[in-house]
Amino acid sequence: MRVAILPNRQVNGVDAVVQAVCAKLNSLGIEAVVSEDTAFPPRECEALIRDTDMVLALGGDGTLIHAAKHAARYERSVLGINCGHLGFMAGMEAEDLAALERLAEDTLAVSHRMMLEVTVHSTAGDRVLYALNEAVLSRGNPSRMIRLSVQSDGKPVVSYRADGVIVATPTGSTAYSLSAGGPVVDPTVNCLLMTPICPHSLHTRPYIFGENACLTLCPESEGRETYLTVDGEEAVSLAYGDTITVRRSALAARIVQLRPTEFYEVLDRKLTDR
């Protein structure tokens, strides 16, 4: 077995974890191919994933999300090793490297996570992005609300005056959407979750759509900056008249859990203040 190791070297102490992981994998007869790029995401990410059997993402949840989206293109599974603060999605902690012995057993539990296909339609042409957590349409500067409308399969759903709107997967329901007041959705339930950001209304609530829905987001505030951000990565500036469609992607992320865990147990442990 060949394993690609994608470390986020912006995380303190990750280099020491890389060395320890490589030593453990070598003792198990597993070949480790380490990205030497000091930037994240690494530029050779695609090649590393394509030429190996599995991916280990060392860092926090953002590291895992980025690696999993690239790995989905090649149907590779990803194990997240938490070297950060929260590590909600990680399959193991950096202090528990003995769990890597299960990689040699070929009995891994893999969770298939729904992803989103996000298309920006503009006069310059269409641009397609992929999200594992969420797509966020939000205001820019100056700090003024925007007006936007939402359609589902071409039919009007709702109009907002708000700071923006989040369309999330079940995996992303515990991320930005949760902070904006959205519900927690079990990751085994395939659906699209839409949560407004600071809406100027007393009655606005999140929406949950079926997994086959196609949502269209239409910014309607002429002369005001709006941006699309996918999984907290690159921000795409939108012009008046641009639209965004969000639907379930044909790709699915494959997340490895080395130890048996229950979603709600992890939720309570990671997101409850003690």
Coordinates of C-alpha atoms in Angstrom, one line a residue:
M1 CA 0.0 0.0 0.0
R2 CA 1.2 3.5 -0.8
V3 CA -0.2 6.4 1.2
A4 CA -0.1 10.1 0.4
I5 CA 0.5 12.4 3.3
L6 CA -0.7 15.9 2.9
P7 CA 0.3 18.0 5.9
N8 CA -0.8 21.6 6.6
R9 CA 2.5 23.1 7.7
Q10 CA 0.7 26.2 8.8
V11 CA -0.4 24.2 11.9
N12 CA 2.1 24.3 14.8
G13 CA 3.9 21.0 15.4
V14 CA 2.7 19.3 12.3
D15 CA 6.2 18.4 11.1
A16 CA 6.8 16.3 14.2
V17 CA 3.6 14.5 13.6
V18 CA 4.6 13.8 10.0
Q19 CA 7.8 12.2 11.1
A20 CA 6.0 10.0 13.7
V21 CA 3.4 9.0 11.2
C22 CA 6.0 8.0 8.6
A23 CA 7.9 5.9 11.2
K24 CA 4.7 4.1 12.2
L25 CA 3.7 3.4 8.6
N26 CA 7.1 2.1 7.7
S27 CA 6.9 -0.3 10.6
L28 CA 3.7 -1.6 9.2
G29 CA 5.2 -2.1 5.7
I30 CA 3.2 0.8 4.2
E31 CA 5.0 3.2 1.9
A32 CA 4.5 6.9 2.7
V33 CA 4.7 9.6 0.1
V34 CA 5.0 13.0 1.8
S35 CA 4.2 16.4 0.2
E36 CA 7.2 18.6 0.8
D37 CA 5.3 21.8 -0.2
T38 CA 5.3 24.4 2.6
A39 CA 2.2 26.0 1.2
F40 CA -1.3 24.6 1.7
P41 CA -2.9 23.4 -0.4
P42 CA 0.2 21.8 -1.9
R43 CA 0.6 22.3 -5.6
E44 CA 1.3 18.6 -6.4
C45 CA -1.8 17.5 -4.5
E46 CA -3.5 15.9 -7.5
A47 CA -0.5 13.9 -8.6
L48 CA 0.1 12.6 -5.1
I49 CA -3.4 11.4 -4.7
R50 CA -3.7 9.9 -8.2
D51 CA -0.5 7.8 -7.7
T52 CA -1.3 6.4 -4.2
D53 CA -4.0 4.2 -2.6
M54 CA -5.1 6.4 0.2
V55 CA -4.6 9.9 1.7
L56 CA -3.7 11.0 5.2
A57 CA -4.5 14.7 5.8
L58 CA -2.6 16.2 8.8
G59 CA -4.0 19.4 10.2
G60 CA -7.5 20.5 11.1
D61 CA -10.9 20.1 9.5
G62 CA -10.0 22.5 6.7
T63 CA -7.1 20.3 5.7
L64 CA -9.2 17.3 5.7
I65 CA -12.0 19.0 3.6
H66 CA -9.5 20.2 1.0
A67 CA -7.9 16.8 0.7
A68 CA -11.2 14.9 0.6
K69 CA -12.5 17.0 -2.3
H70 CA -9.4 16.3 -4.4
A71 CA -9.4 12.6 -3.4
A72 CA -13.1 12.3 -4.5
R73 CA -12.0 12.8 -8.1
Y74 CA -9.9 9.6 -7.9
E75 CA -12.2 7.6 -5.5
R76 CA -9.6 7.6 -2.8
S77 CA -10.4 7.5 0.9
V78 CA -9.0 10.1 3.3
L79 CA -8.0 9.8 6.9
G80 CA -7.8 13.0 8.9
I81 CA -5.3 13.2 11.7
N82 CA -6.2 16.1 13.9
C83 CA -3.2 18.4 14.7
G84 CA -5.4 21.4 15.2
H85 CA -8.0 22.6 17.8
L86 CA -11.3 21.1 17.0
G87 CA -10.8 18.3 14.5
F88 CA -14.5 17.5 14.3
M89 CA -14.2 15.3 11.2
A90 CA -10.8 13.7 12.0
G91 CA -10.6 10.0 12.1
M92 CA -8.0 10.1 14.9
E93 CA -5.9 12.4 17.1
A94 CA -2.2 13.0 16.6
E95 CA -1.6 11.4 20.1
D96 CA -3.1 8.1 19.0
L97 CA -0.9 6.9 16.2
A98 CA -1.2 3.3 17.4
A99 CA -4.6 3.4 15.7
L100 CA -2.7 3.4 12.3
E101 CA -2.2 -0.3 12.7
R102 CA -5.7 -0.8 11.5
L103 CA -4.6 0.5 8.0
A104 CA -2.9 -2.9 7.5
E105 CA -6.0 -4.8 8.4
D106 CA -7.9 -3.8 5.3
T107 CA -11.1 -3.5 7.4
L108 CA -11.6 0.2 7.4
A109 CA -14.9 1.9 8.0
V110 CA -15.4 4.5 5.3
S111 CA -18.2 7.1 5.4
H112 CA -19.3 8.4 2.0
R113 CA -20.2 12.0 2.3
M114 CA -22.4 14.0 -0.1
M115 CA -20.8 16.9 -1.9
L116 CA -22.2 19.9 -3.8
E117 CA -21.6 21.0 -7.3
V118 CA -21.7 24.8 -7.3
T119 CA -21.9 26.6 -10.7
V120 CA -21.4 30.4 -11.2
H121 CA -23.2 31.6 -14.3
S122 CA -21.9 34.9 -15.6
T123 CA -21.4 36.7 -18.9
A124 CA -17.8 35.4 -18.8
G125 CA -19.0 31.8 -18.9
D126 CA -19.7 29.1 -16.3
R127 CA -17.4 28.2 -13.5
V128 CA -17.9 24.9 -11.5
L129 CA -16.7 24.5 -7.9
Y130 CA -17.2 21.6 -5.4
A131 CA -18.1 21.8 -1.8
L132 CA -17.9 19.3 1.0
N133 CA -19.2 21.7 3.7
E134 CA -20.9 24.6 2.2
A135 CA -21.3 27.3 -0.4
V136 CA -21.8 30.8 1.0
L137 CA -23.2 33.8 -0.8
S138 CA -22.4 36.9 1.2
R139 CA -22.0 40.7 1.2
G140 CA -18.8 42.6 0.7
N141 CA -17.8 46.1 1.8
P142 CA -19.3 48.5 2.7
S143 CA -21.1 46.6 5.4
R144 CA -24.6 46.7 4.0
M145 CA -27.2 43.9 3.6
I146 CA -27.9 42.5 0.2
R147 CA -31.1 41.3 -1.3
L148 CA -31.3 37.9 -2.9
S149 CA -33.8 35.4 -4.0
V150 CA -33.8 31.6 -4.1
Q151 CA -35.5 29.2 -6.4
S152 CA -35.8 25.4 -6.2
D153 CA -36.0 23.6 -9.6
G154 CA -37.0 26.9 -11.2
K155 CA -39.8 27.7 -8.7
P156 CA -39.6 30.7 -6.3
V157 CA -38.9 29.7 -2.7
V158 CA -37.9 32.8 -0.7
S159 CA -36.4 36.3 -0.9
Y160 CA -34.0 37.6 1.8
R161 CA -32.6 40.9 2.9
A162 CA -29.6 39.6 4.8
D163 CA -25.9 39.4 5.1
G164 CA -26.1 36.3 2.9
V165 CA -27.1 32.7 2.7
I166 CA -25.5 29.3 3.3
V167 CA -26.2 26.2 1.3
A168 CA -24.7 23.3 3.2
T169 CA -24.4 19.5 3.0
P170 CA -25.2 17.4 6.0
T171 CA -21.5 17.3 6.8
G172 CA -21.5 21.1 6.7
S173 CA -24.5 21.4 9.0
T174 CA -22.1 21.4 12.0
A175 CA -19.9 24.2 10.5
Y176 CA -20.8 27.7 9.5
S177 CA -24.5 26.8 9.1
L178 CA -24.7 25.8 12.8
S179 CA -23.1 29.1 13.8
A180 CA -25.8 30.9 11.8
G181 CA -28.6 29.1 13.6
G182 CA -29.1 26.1 11.3
P183 CA -30.0 22.6 12.5
V184 CA -27.7 19.7 13.0
V185 CA -28.2 17.1 10.2
D186 CA -27.0 13.5 10.5
P187 CA -24.4 13.0 7.7
T188 CA -26.2 9.8 6.6
V189 CA -29.2 11.9 5.6
N190 CA -28.6 13.2 2.0
C191 CA -30.2 16.7 1.6
L192 CA -29.4 20.4 0.9
L193 CA -29.6 22.7 3.9
M194 CA -30.2 26.4 3.4
T195 CA -29.5 28.9 6.2
P196 CA -29.8 32.7 6.0
I197 CA -27.1 34.8 7.6
C198 CA -28.4 37.6 9.8
P199 CA -31.7 38.0 7.9
H200 CA -33.6 41.2 8.5
S201 CA -36.8 39.4 9.5
L202 CA -38.5 38.0 12.6
H203 CA -39.8 35.0 10.8
T204 CA -37.0 33.7 8.6
R205 CA -36.0 30.0 9.1
P206 CA -33.6 27.5 7.6
Y207 CA -34.9 25.2 4.8
I208 CA -34.1 21.6 4.1
F209 CA -34.4 20.4 0.5
G210 CA -34.3 16.9 -1.0
E211 CA -31.0 15.5 -2.3
N212 CA -32.1 15.9 -5.9
A213 CA -33.1 19.6 -5.6
C214 CA -31.4 22.2 -7.8
L215 CA -31.2 25.6 -6.0
T216 CA -30.6 28.9 -7.8
L217 CA -29.3 31.9 -5.9
C218 CA -29.9 35.3 -7.4
P219 CA -28.2 38.4 -5.9
E220 CA -30.6 41.3 -6.6
S221 CA -28.7 44.3 -5.0
E222 CA -27.3 46.3 -7.9
G223 CA -24.2 48.3 -7.1
R224 CA -23.4 46.2 -4.0
E225 CA -20.5 43.7 -3.7
T226 CA -21.4 40.1 -3.3
Y227 CA -19.1 37.1 -3.0
L228 CA -19.3 33.3 -3.3
T229 CA -17.1 31.4 -1.0
V230 CA -16.9 27.6 -1.1
D231 CA -15.6 25.7 2.0
G232 CA -13.9 28.8 3.2
E233 CA -11.4 28.8 0.4
E234 CA -11.3 31.0 -2.7
A235 CA -13.8 33.9 -2.8
V236 CA -15.4 34.6 -6.2
S237 CA -16.6 38.1 -6.8
L238 CA -20.1 38.3 -8.4
A239 CA -21.4 40.9 -10.8
Y240 CA -25.0 42.1 -10.8
G241 CA -27.0 39.6 -12.9
D242 CA -24.8 36.6 -12.1
T243 CA -26.6 33.6 -10.7
I244 CA -25.4 30.5 -8.8
T245 CA -26.9 27.0 -9.0
V246 CA -26.2 24.4 -6.3
R247 CA -27.0 20.7 -6.6
R248 CA -25.8 17.4 -5.4
S249 CA -22.5 16.4 -7.0
A250 CA -21.9 13.0 -8.6
L251 CA -18.7 13.0 -6.6
A252 CA -18.6 11.8 -3.0
A253 CA -16.0 12.3 -0.3
R254 CA -14.7 9.1 1.4
I255 CA -13.8 9.8 5.1
V256 CA -12.1 7.0 7.1
Q257 CA -12.8 6.4 10.8
L258 CA -10.2 4.1 12.4
R259 CA -12.1 3.6 15.6
P260 CA -15.9 3.0 16.0
T261 CA -17.5 6.4 16.7
E262 CA -21.1 7.7 16.9
F263 CA -21.8 11.0 15.2
Y264 CA -23.8 12.3 18.2
E265 CA -21.1 11.2 20.6
V266 CA -18.5 13.2 18.7
L267 CA -20.8 16.1 18.4
D268 CA -21.3 16.3 22.1
R269 CA -17.6 15.9 22.8
K270 CA -16.3 18.4 20.3
L271 CA -19.0 21.1 20.3
T272 CA -20.3 21.1 23.9
D273 CA -18.6 23.5 26.3
R274 CA -17.6 21.7 29.5

